[in-house]
Short mmCIF file of C-alpha atoms in Angstrom, two decimals:
data_model
loop_
_atom_site.label_atom_id
_atom_site.label_comp_id
_atom_site.label_asym_id
_atom_site.label_seq_id
_atom_site.Cartn_x
_atom_site.Cartn_y
_atom_site.Cartn_z
CA MET A 175 1.74 -18.10 -20.90
CA SER A 176 1.33 -20.23 -17.79
CA ALA A 177 -1.52 -19.49 -15.41
CA GLN A 178 -0.89 -17.23 -12.43
CA ARG A 179 -2.80 -18.04 -9.28
CA ILE A 180 -4.17 -15.09 -7.33
CA ALA A 181 -5.58 -15.58 -3.85
CA LEU A 182 -8.58 -13.28 -3.36
CA VAL A 183 -9.37 -12.25 0.23
CA PRO A 184 -12.33 -9.83 0.01
CA GLY A 185 -12.70 -9.48 3.78
CA ASP A 186 -15.37 -7.42 5.52
CA GLY A 187 -17.69 -4.48 4.91
CA ILE A 188 -17.08 -2.88 1.53
CA GLY A 189 -14.13 -5.20 0.88
CA PRO A 190 -16.13 -7.69 -1.25
CA GLU A 191 -17.71 -4.85 -3.23
CA VAL A 192 -14.49 -3.12 -4.21
CA THR A 193 -12.47 -6.28 -4.84
CA ALA A 194 -15.19 -7.52 -7.19
CA GLN A 195 -14.56 -4.44 -9.33
CA ALA A 196 -10.79 -4.97 -9.21
CA VAL A 197 -11.26 -8.56 -10.40
CA LYS A 198 -13.56 -7.29 -13.17
CA ALA A 199 -10.87 -4.83 -14.31
CA CYS A 200 -8.14 -7.49 -14.18
CA ASP A 201 -10.26 -9.89 -16.20
CA ALA A 202 -10.83 -7.21 -18.85
CA ALA A 203 -7.06 -6.63 -19.02
CA ALA A 204 -6.44 -10.38 -19.15
CA ARG A 205 -8.70 -10.72 -22.19
CA ARG A 206 -7.04 -7.77 -23.89
CA PHE A 207 -3.44 -8.81 -23.24
CA GLY A 208 -3.79 -12.60 -23.26
CA LEU A 209 -3.13 -13.23 -19.56
CA ASP A 210 -4.17 -16.36 -17.69
CA LEU A 211 -5.27 -15.29 -14.21
CA VAL A 212 -6.81 -17.88 -11.90
CA TRP A 213 -8.73 -16.51 -8.92
CA GLU A 214 -9.14 -18.50 -5.71
CA ASP A 215 -11.43 -17.09 -3.01
CA TYR A 216 -10.69 -17.18 0.71
CA GLU A 217 -13.50 -16.06 2.99
CA LEU A 218 -11.31 -14.80 5.82
CA GLY A 219 -12.45 -12.00 8.08
CA ALA A 220 -15.02 -11.25 10.75
CA ASP A 221 -17.58 -13.91 9.78
CA TYR A 222 -14.91 -16.60 9.53
CA TRP A 223 -13.53 -15.66 12.97
CA ARG A 224 -16.98 -15.68 14.58
CA ILE A 225 -17.78 -19.13 13.13
CA THR A 226 -14.43 -20.85 13.64
CA GLY A 227 -12.67 -18.83 16.33
CA GLN A 228 -9.64 -18.66 14.02
CA VAL A 229 -8.25 -15.83 11.92
CA VAL A 230 -5.88 -17.67 9.55
CA PRO A 231 -5.70 -21.47 10.08
CA PRO A 232 -2.28 -23.01 9.31
CA ASP A 233 -3.62 -24.99 6.34
CA VAL A 234 -5.11 -21.87 4.78
CA GLU A 235 -1.86 -19.98 5.32
CA GLN A 236 -0.01 -22.78 3.54
CA GLU A 237 -2.37 -22.44 0.57
CA LEU A 238 -1.94 -18.69 0.47
CA ALA A 239 1.84 -19.18 0.48
CA LYS A 240 1.59 -21.00 -2.86
CA ALA A 241 -0.20 -18.14 -4.61
CA ASP A 242 1.58 -15.87 -7.07
CA ALA A 243 -0.04 -12.86 -5.38
CA ILE A 244 -2.78 -11.95 -2.93
CA LEU A 245 -5.47 -9.34 -3.63
CA PHE A 246 -6.95 -8.15 -0.35
CA GLY A 247 -10.09 -6.13 0.38
CA ALA A 248 -10.50 -4.82 3.91
CA VAL A 249 -11.01 -6.21 7.42
CA GLY A 250 -12.76 -4.89 10.47
CA ASP A 251 -16.16 -5.23 12.07
CA PRO A 252 -17.61 -3.60 15.21
CA SER A 253 -18.50 -7.03 16.60
CA VAL A 254 -14.83 -8.15 16.63
CA PRO A 255 -12.47 -6.86 19.33
CA PRO A 256 -9.93 -4.32 18.02
CA GLY A 257 -6.71 -5.90 16.83
CA VAL A 258 -7.99 -9.45 16.37
CA LEU A 259 -8.32 -9.16 12.61
CA GLU A 260 -5.84 -6.36 12.01
CA ARG A 261 -2.99 -8.10 13.82
CA GLY A 262 -4.15 -11.66 13.29
CA LEU A 263 -4.71 -11.36 9.55
CA VAL A 264 -3.10 -8.34 7.90
CA ILE A 265 0.01 -7.89 10.03
CA HIS A 266 0.38 -11.65 10.42
CA LEU A 267 0.49 -12.21 6.66
CA ARG A 268 2.90 -9.32 6.15
CA THR A 269 5.25 -10.91 8.65
CA ALA A 270 4.74 -14.57 7.72
CA PHE A 271 5.38 -13.84 4.03
CA ASP A 272 8.20 -11.38 4.77
CA GLN A 273 6.48 -8.55 2.92
CA TYR A 274 9.00 -6.06 4.18
CA VAL A 275 8.20 -3.25 1.74
CA ASN A 276 4.92 -1.39 2.00
CA LEU A 277 4.65 0.60 -1.21
CA ARG A 278 2.23 3.53 -1.30
CA PRO A 279 2.06 5.72 -4.40
CA VAL A 280 0.86 9.24 -3.68
CA LYS A 281 -0.33 10.49 -7.06
CA LEU A 282 -2.90 13.15 -7.85
CA LEU A 283 -4.81 12.01 -10.93
CA PRO A 284 -6.24 14.49 -13.44
CA GLY A 285 -9.74 15.67 -12.64
CA VAL A 286 -9.61 14.56 -9.00
CA PRO A 287 -10.37 17.24 -6.38
CA THR A 288 -7.71 17.77 -3.72
CA PRO A 289 -7.96 19.79 -0.50
CA ILE A 290 -4.69 21.50 -1.46
CA LYS A 291 -5.61 24.66 -3.31
CA GLY A 292 -3.90 25.03 -6.65
CA LEU A 293 -2.14 21.65 -6.57
CA ARG A 294 -1.61 20.20 -10.03
CA PRO A 295 -1.09 16.50 -10.91
CA GLU A 296 2.46 17.12 -12.11
CA GLN A 297 3.33 18.41 -8.61
CA CYS A 298 2.19 15.26 -6.82
CA ASP A 299 3.72 11.97 -7.98
CA LEU A 300 5.78 10.26 -5.29
CA VAL A 301 6.17 6.83 -3.73
CA ILE A 302 6.46 6.20 0.01
CA LEU A 303 8.19 2.99 1.09
CA ARG A 304 7.40 1.99 4.64
CA GLU A 305 9.32 -0.73 6.47
CA ASN A 306 6.57 -3.30 6.95
CA THR A 307 7.70 -5.97 9.42
CA GLU A 308 9.48 -4.16 12.29
CA GLY A 309 9.18 -0.96 14.29
CA ALA A 310 6.43 -0.42 16.82
CA TYR A 311 4.18 -2.97 15.12
CA VAL A 312 6.04 -6.11 16.19
CA GLY A 313 4.07 -6.24 19.43
CA ALA A 314 7.04 -6.00 21.80
CA GLY A 315 6.02 -4.60 25.17
CA GLY A 316 3.57 -5.24 27.94
CA PHE A 317 1.73 -4.04 31.03
CA ILE A 318 2.62 -3.64 34.67
CA HIS A 319 -0.22 -3.22 37.20
CA ARG A 320 -2.76 -3.35 34.37
CA GLY A 321 -6.05 -1.75 35.34
CA GLY A 322 -4.70 -0.10 38.45
CA PRO A 323 -3.88 3.53 39.20
CA ASP A 324 -0.15 2.85 38.72
CA GLU A 325 -0.56 1.07 35.41
CA ILE A 326 2.41 1.11 33.04
CA ALA A 327 2.27 0.20 29.37
CA THR A 328 5.35 -0.22 27.17
CA GLN A 329 5.45 -0.56 23.40
CA GLU A 330 8.91 -1.02 21.93
CA SER A 331 10.03 -0.13 18.42
CA VAL A 332 12.31 -2.85 17.08
CA ASN A 333 14.72 -1.86 14.30
CA THR A 334 17.33 -4.24 12.89
CA ARG A 335 20.17 -3.44 10.55
CA LYS A 336 18.88 -6.12 8.16
CA GLY A 337 15.36 -4.74 8.13
CA VAL A 338 16.41 -1.13 7.72
CA GLU A 339 18.98 -1.83 5.04
CA ARG A 340 16.82 -3.97 2.78
CA LEU A 341 14.02 -1.38 2.84
CA ILE A 342 16.44 1.43 2.01
CA ARG A 343 18.09 -0.58 -0.76
CA HIS A 344 14.70 -1.20 -2.33
CA GLY A 345 14.11 2.54 -2.28
CA PHE A 346 17.34 3.22 -4.15
CA ARG A 347 16.59 0.48 -6.68
CA LEU A 348 13.21 2.04 -7.30
CA ALA A 349 14.67 5.55 -7.63
CA MET A 350 17.15 4.36 -10.25
CA GLY A 351 14.22 3.62 -12.59
CA ARG A 352 12.44 6.93 -12.02
CA PRO A 353 13.18 10.16 -13.88
CA ARG A 354 14.09 12.29 -10.86
CA LYS A 355 16.38 9.75 -9.14
CA HIS A 356 15.81 11.19 -5.68
CA VAL A 357 15.40 9.46 -2.29
CA THR A 358 14.37 11.10 0.98
CA LEU A 359 14.82 9.50 4.40
CA VAL A 360 12.08 10.41 6.89
CA HIS A 361 12.65 9.81 10.60
CA LYS A 362 13.04 11.72 13.88
CA ALA A 363 16.78 11.34 14.39
CA ASN A 364 17.11 14.36 16.67
CA ILE A 365 14.88 12.75 19.33
CA LEU A 366 14.85 9.01 18.57
CA THR A 367 18.63 8.96 18.69
CA TYR A 368 19.26 5.19 18.65
CA ALA A 369 16.82 4.13 15.95
CA GLY A 370 17.41 7.37 14.09
CA ASP A 371 21.16 6.80 14.12
CA LEU A 372 20.74 3.30 12.69
CA TRP A 373 18.49 4.56 9.91
CA GLN A 374 20.73 7.53 9.08
CA ARG A 375 24.00 5.56 9.06
CA THR A 376 22.48 2.84 6.90
CA PHE A 377 20.97 5.39 4.54
CA ASP A 378 24.32 7.18 4.18
CA GLU A 379 26.17 3.93 3.46
CA VAL A 380 23.69 2.82 0.80
CA SER A 381 23.65 6.33 -0.67
CA ALA A 382 27.44 6.22 -1.10
CA GLU A 383 26.95 3.25 -3.44
CA HIS A 384 24.60 5.30 -5.65
CA PRO A 385 26.34 8.57 -6.54
CA ASP A 386 23.79 9.27 -9.29
CA ILE A 387 20.90 9.37 -6.79
CA GLU A 388 20.16 12.67 -5.05
CA VAL A 389 19.31 12.27 -1.34
CA ASP A 390 17.69 14.26 1.43
CA TYR A 391 16.64 13.86 5.06
CA VAL A 392 13.43 15.27 6.59
CA HIS A 393 12.11 14.96 10.15
CA VAL A 394 8.72 13.25 10.18
CA ASP A 395 6.93 16.30 11.61
CA ALA A 396 8.41 18.45 8.85
CA MET A 397 7.36 15.79 6.34
CA CYS A 398 3.75 16.28 7.40
CA LEU A 399 4.15 19.97 6.60
CA TYR A 400 5.99 19.58 3.30
CA LEU A 401 3.72 16.81 2.02
CA VAL A 402 0.89 19.33 2.10
CA THR A 403 2.76 22.46 1.05
CA GLN A 404 5.47 21.06 -1.25
CA PRO A 405 4.63 17.51 -2.41
CA GLU A 406 6.76 18.13 -5.50
CA ARG A 407 9.80 18.07 -3.19
CA PHE A 408 9.55 14.26 -2.93
CA ASP A 409 10.10 11.36 -5.31
CA VAL A 410 10.93 8.17 -3.37
CA VAL A 411 10.56 8.30 0.42
CA VAL A 412 11.86 5.64 2.81
CA THR A 413 10.75 5.52 6.44
CA ASP A 414 9.91 3.26 9.36
CA ASN A 415 6.69 1.38 10.01
CA LEU A 416 4.84 3.80 12.29
CA PHE A 417 5.93 7.01 10.57
CA GLY A 418 5.06 5.50 7.22
CA ASP A 419 1.61 4.47 8.39
CA ILE A 420 0.87 8.06 9.39
CA ILE A 421 2.34 10.02 6.50
CA THR A 422 0.87 7.75 3.82
CA ASP A 423 -2.65 8.47 5.04
CA LEU A 424 -1.84 12.17 4.88
CA GLY A 425 -0.61 11.54 1.36
CA ALA A 426 -3.91 9.84 0.55
CA ALA A 427 -5.77 12.97 1.66
CA VAL A 428 -3.56 15.10 -0.57
CA GLN A 429 -4.27 12.88 -3.59
CA GLY A 430 -8.02 13.05 -3.08
CA GLY A 431 -8.96 10.64 -0.31
CA LEU A 432 -8.47 7.16 1.08
CA GLY A 433 -10.80 5.68 -1.53
CA LEU A 434 -8.22 6.45 -4.23
CA ALA A 435 -5.16 5.13 -2.39
CA ALA A 436 -3.48 1.89 -3.43
CA SER A 437 -0.78 -0.15 -1.73
CA GLY A 438 1.43 -3.17 -2.14
CA ASN A 439 2.96 -5.28 0.62
CA LEU A 440 5.96 -6.59 -1.24
CA ASN A 441 8.29 -9.51 -0.80
CA PRO A 442 10.87 -8.40 -3.38
CA THR A 443 12.76 -11.71 -3.18
CA GLY A 444 9.81 -13.72 -4.48
CA SER A 445 10.19 -16.27 -1.67
CA ALA A 446 6.54 -15.70 -0.75
CA PRO A 447 3.59 -13.92 -2.36
CA SER A 448 3.15 -10.18 -2.19
CA MET A 449 -0.20 -8.76 -1.11
CA PHE A 450 -2.03 -5.80 -2.64
CA GLU A 451 -4.81 -3.85 -0.97
CA PRO A 452 -6.59 -0.50 -0.96
CA VAL A 453 -5.79 1.39 2.21
CA HIS A 454 -9.32 2.33 3.21
CA GLY A 455 -11.08 0.43 5.95
CA SER A 456 -14.07 -1.87 5.80
CA ALA A 457 -16.56 1.04 6.24
CA PRO A 458 -19.38 -1.14 7.60
CA ASP A 459 -21.68 1.89 7.74
CA ILE A 460 -21.91 2.04 3.93
CA ALA A 461 -21.46 -1.66 3.11
CA GLY A 462 -24.00 -2.92 0.60
CA ARG A 463 -25.13 0.53 -0.51
CA GLY A 464 -22.96 0.80 -3.60
CA TRP A 465 -21.37 4.00 -2.31
CA ALA A 466 -17.77 2.78 -2.05
CA ASN A 467 -15.26 4.08 -4.59
CA PRO A 468 -13.37 1.04 -5.93
CA ALA A 469 -10.54 3.11 -7.46
CA GLY A 470 -8.10 2.21 -4.66
CA SER A 471 -8.78 -1.49 -5.12
CA ILE A 472 -8.41 -1.31 -8.90
CA LEU A 473 -5.18 0.68 -8.63
CA SER A 474 -3.89 -1.86 -6.10
CA ALA A 475 -4.66 -4.56 -8.67
CA ALA A 476 -2.64 -2.52 -11.17
CA LEU A 477 0.34 -2.68 -8.81
CA MET A 478 -0.23 -6.42 -8.55
CA LEU A 479 -0.24 -6.92 -12.32
CA GLU A 480 2.96 -4.94 -12.64
CA HIS A 481 4.55 -7.03 -9.90
CA LEU A 482 3.49 -10.16 -11.76
CA GLY A 483 5.31 -8.92 -14.86
CA HIS A 484 2.45 -7.40 -16.87
CA PRO A 485 3.21 -3.66 -17.15
CA GLU A 486 0.94 -3.03 -20.14
CA ALA A 487 -2.02 -4.63 -18.37
CA ALA A 488 -1.20 -2.63 -15.25
CA ARG A 489 -1.17 0.59 -17.26
CA SER A 490 -4.56 -0.26 -18.73
CA LEU A 491 -6.11 -0.46 -15.26
CA GLU A 492 -4.73 2.93 -14.30
CA ALA A 493 -5.87 4.35 -17.64
CA GLY A 494 -9.36 3.01 -17.00
CA VAL A 495 -9.51 4.62 -13.56
CA LYS A 496 -8.22 7.91 -14.99
CA ALA A 497 -10.95 7.82 -17.63
CA VAL A 498 -13.78 7.27 -15.15
CA LEU A 499 -12.84 9.42 -12.14
CA PRO A 500 -13.55 12.79 -13.81
CA ARG A 501 -17.14 11.64 -14.40
CA LEU A 502 -17.86 11.45 -10.68
CA GLY A 503 -19.68 14.12 -8.74
CA ALA A 504 -17.94 13.06 -5.53
CA MET A 505 -15.24 10.60 -4.57
CA ARG A 506 -17.62 8.43 -2.51
CA GLY A 507 -21.15 8.27 -1.13
CA PRO A 508 -24.54 8.78 -2.77
CA GLU A 509 -23.25 11.89 -4.58
CA MET A 510 -20.61 9.84 -6.41
CA GLY A 511 -22.79 9.77 -9.50
CA MET A 512 -22.46 6.06 -10.17
CA SER A 513 -22.55 2.95 -8.03
CA THR A 514 -19.53 0.87 -7.07
CA GLU A 515 -20.54 -1.72 -9.66
CA ASP A 516 -21.18 0.91 -12.33
CA PHE A 517 -17.69 2.28 -11.70
CA GLY A 518 -16.19 -1.16 -12.19
CA ASP A 519 -18.18 -1.68 -15.37
CA ALA A 520 -17.00 1.66 -16.74
CA VAL A 521 -13.36 0.90 -15.97
CA ALA A 522 -13.62 -2.56 -17.54
CA ALA A 523 -15.19 -1.02 -20.65
CA ALA A 524 -12.40 1.56 -20.90
CA ILE A 525 -9.80 -1.21 -20.61
CA SER A 526 -11.49 -3.27 -23.32
CA GLU A 527 -11.71 -0.22 -25.58
CA GLY A 528 -7.99 0.40 -25.21
CA VAL A 529 -8.02 3.78 -23.45
CA GLU A 530 -4.39 4.83 -22.97
CA SER A 531 -2.87 6.62 -20.00
CA GLY A 532 0.08 8.31 -21.68
CA SER A 533 3.72 7.43 -22.20
CA ASP A 534 4.84 7.07 -18.58
CA PRO A 535 5.15 3.29 -18.01
CA LEU A 536 4.33 1.86 -14.60
CA PRO A 537 7.66 0.04 -14.16
CA ALA A 538 9.51 3.37 -14.35
CA ARG A 539 7.48 4.56 -11.36
CA TYR A 540 6.90 1.58 -9.10
CA GLY A 541 9.47 -1.06 -10.00
CA ARG A 542 9.07 -4.76 -9.19
#
């Protein structure tokens, strides 16, 4: 098997700590399944910006473009103005590499506490696909009379037929490989009439091509209610950039917390690398203490391995996380019961020992 080059961007705060454990888990899987993974580090983030005044230099971006995948940690530091790293690094790479699908599994794992009383793992296993390159995040807008009493700020949501359709089509492709074969569109079509109309018409047209897929529509405010009270209602969810950003964090709370949440920023065409990252922030207040739960980073690496064509290795990472999580006293902090590094060691050991996660293969849930 030829080597696959993975660009590692640990980032700031707890990013280096959790990505180190994800690499450890991947290396254990590589030894077990005979993979050839080559890691190349890129020290992008707050320190790099303070030293160089740049976020992603063009030559570094060109190197990243040649990678088979990118494993990302977290960015953000109180000393850096808001938006410099978030927009200049994360959103920039999503756009530059046309990673138009943000994939967020919302899955309650056995033994993980959830704030939803009585919720069982079999009731919470869905995937939210968020359009990742358009919407309110494109930066269209501006100020009039900035700083004055009559100040006006505009922020436009940009939605194109191309962008909407390719995200929705990916959702239907994913649903075809899942047992339930169900897709829900989430928007606010009764108020956002223009964008909502585009999303609904496109959804209906794509749906007509897939008569075997059951479909539904839910307003985003109702989605926030149902995601808490009836998560079993959903299988594959497609939605726009801003709505997806909000409801996926709610989904993370339902599944036990941000520390357990994984994501993939996908370029399904393969024309550029996809990027995988836990959804928690850099948490500078606990950086270096060993209190960060690396489960989200390891599960993001599992998504990456599946995307690279290694479903068995991907399953082994999830199996390792499932084996270790029930041992914790808490999902993060000093009460976690083991350090960040100890968690990674335990997952790597479980992978090496061949702990299995059951018969449900990753490709049937998350696709490629």
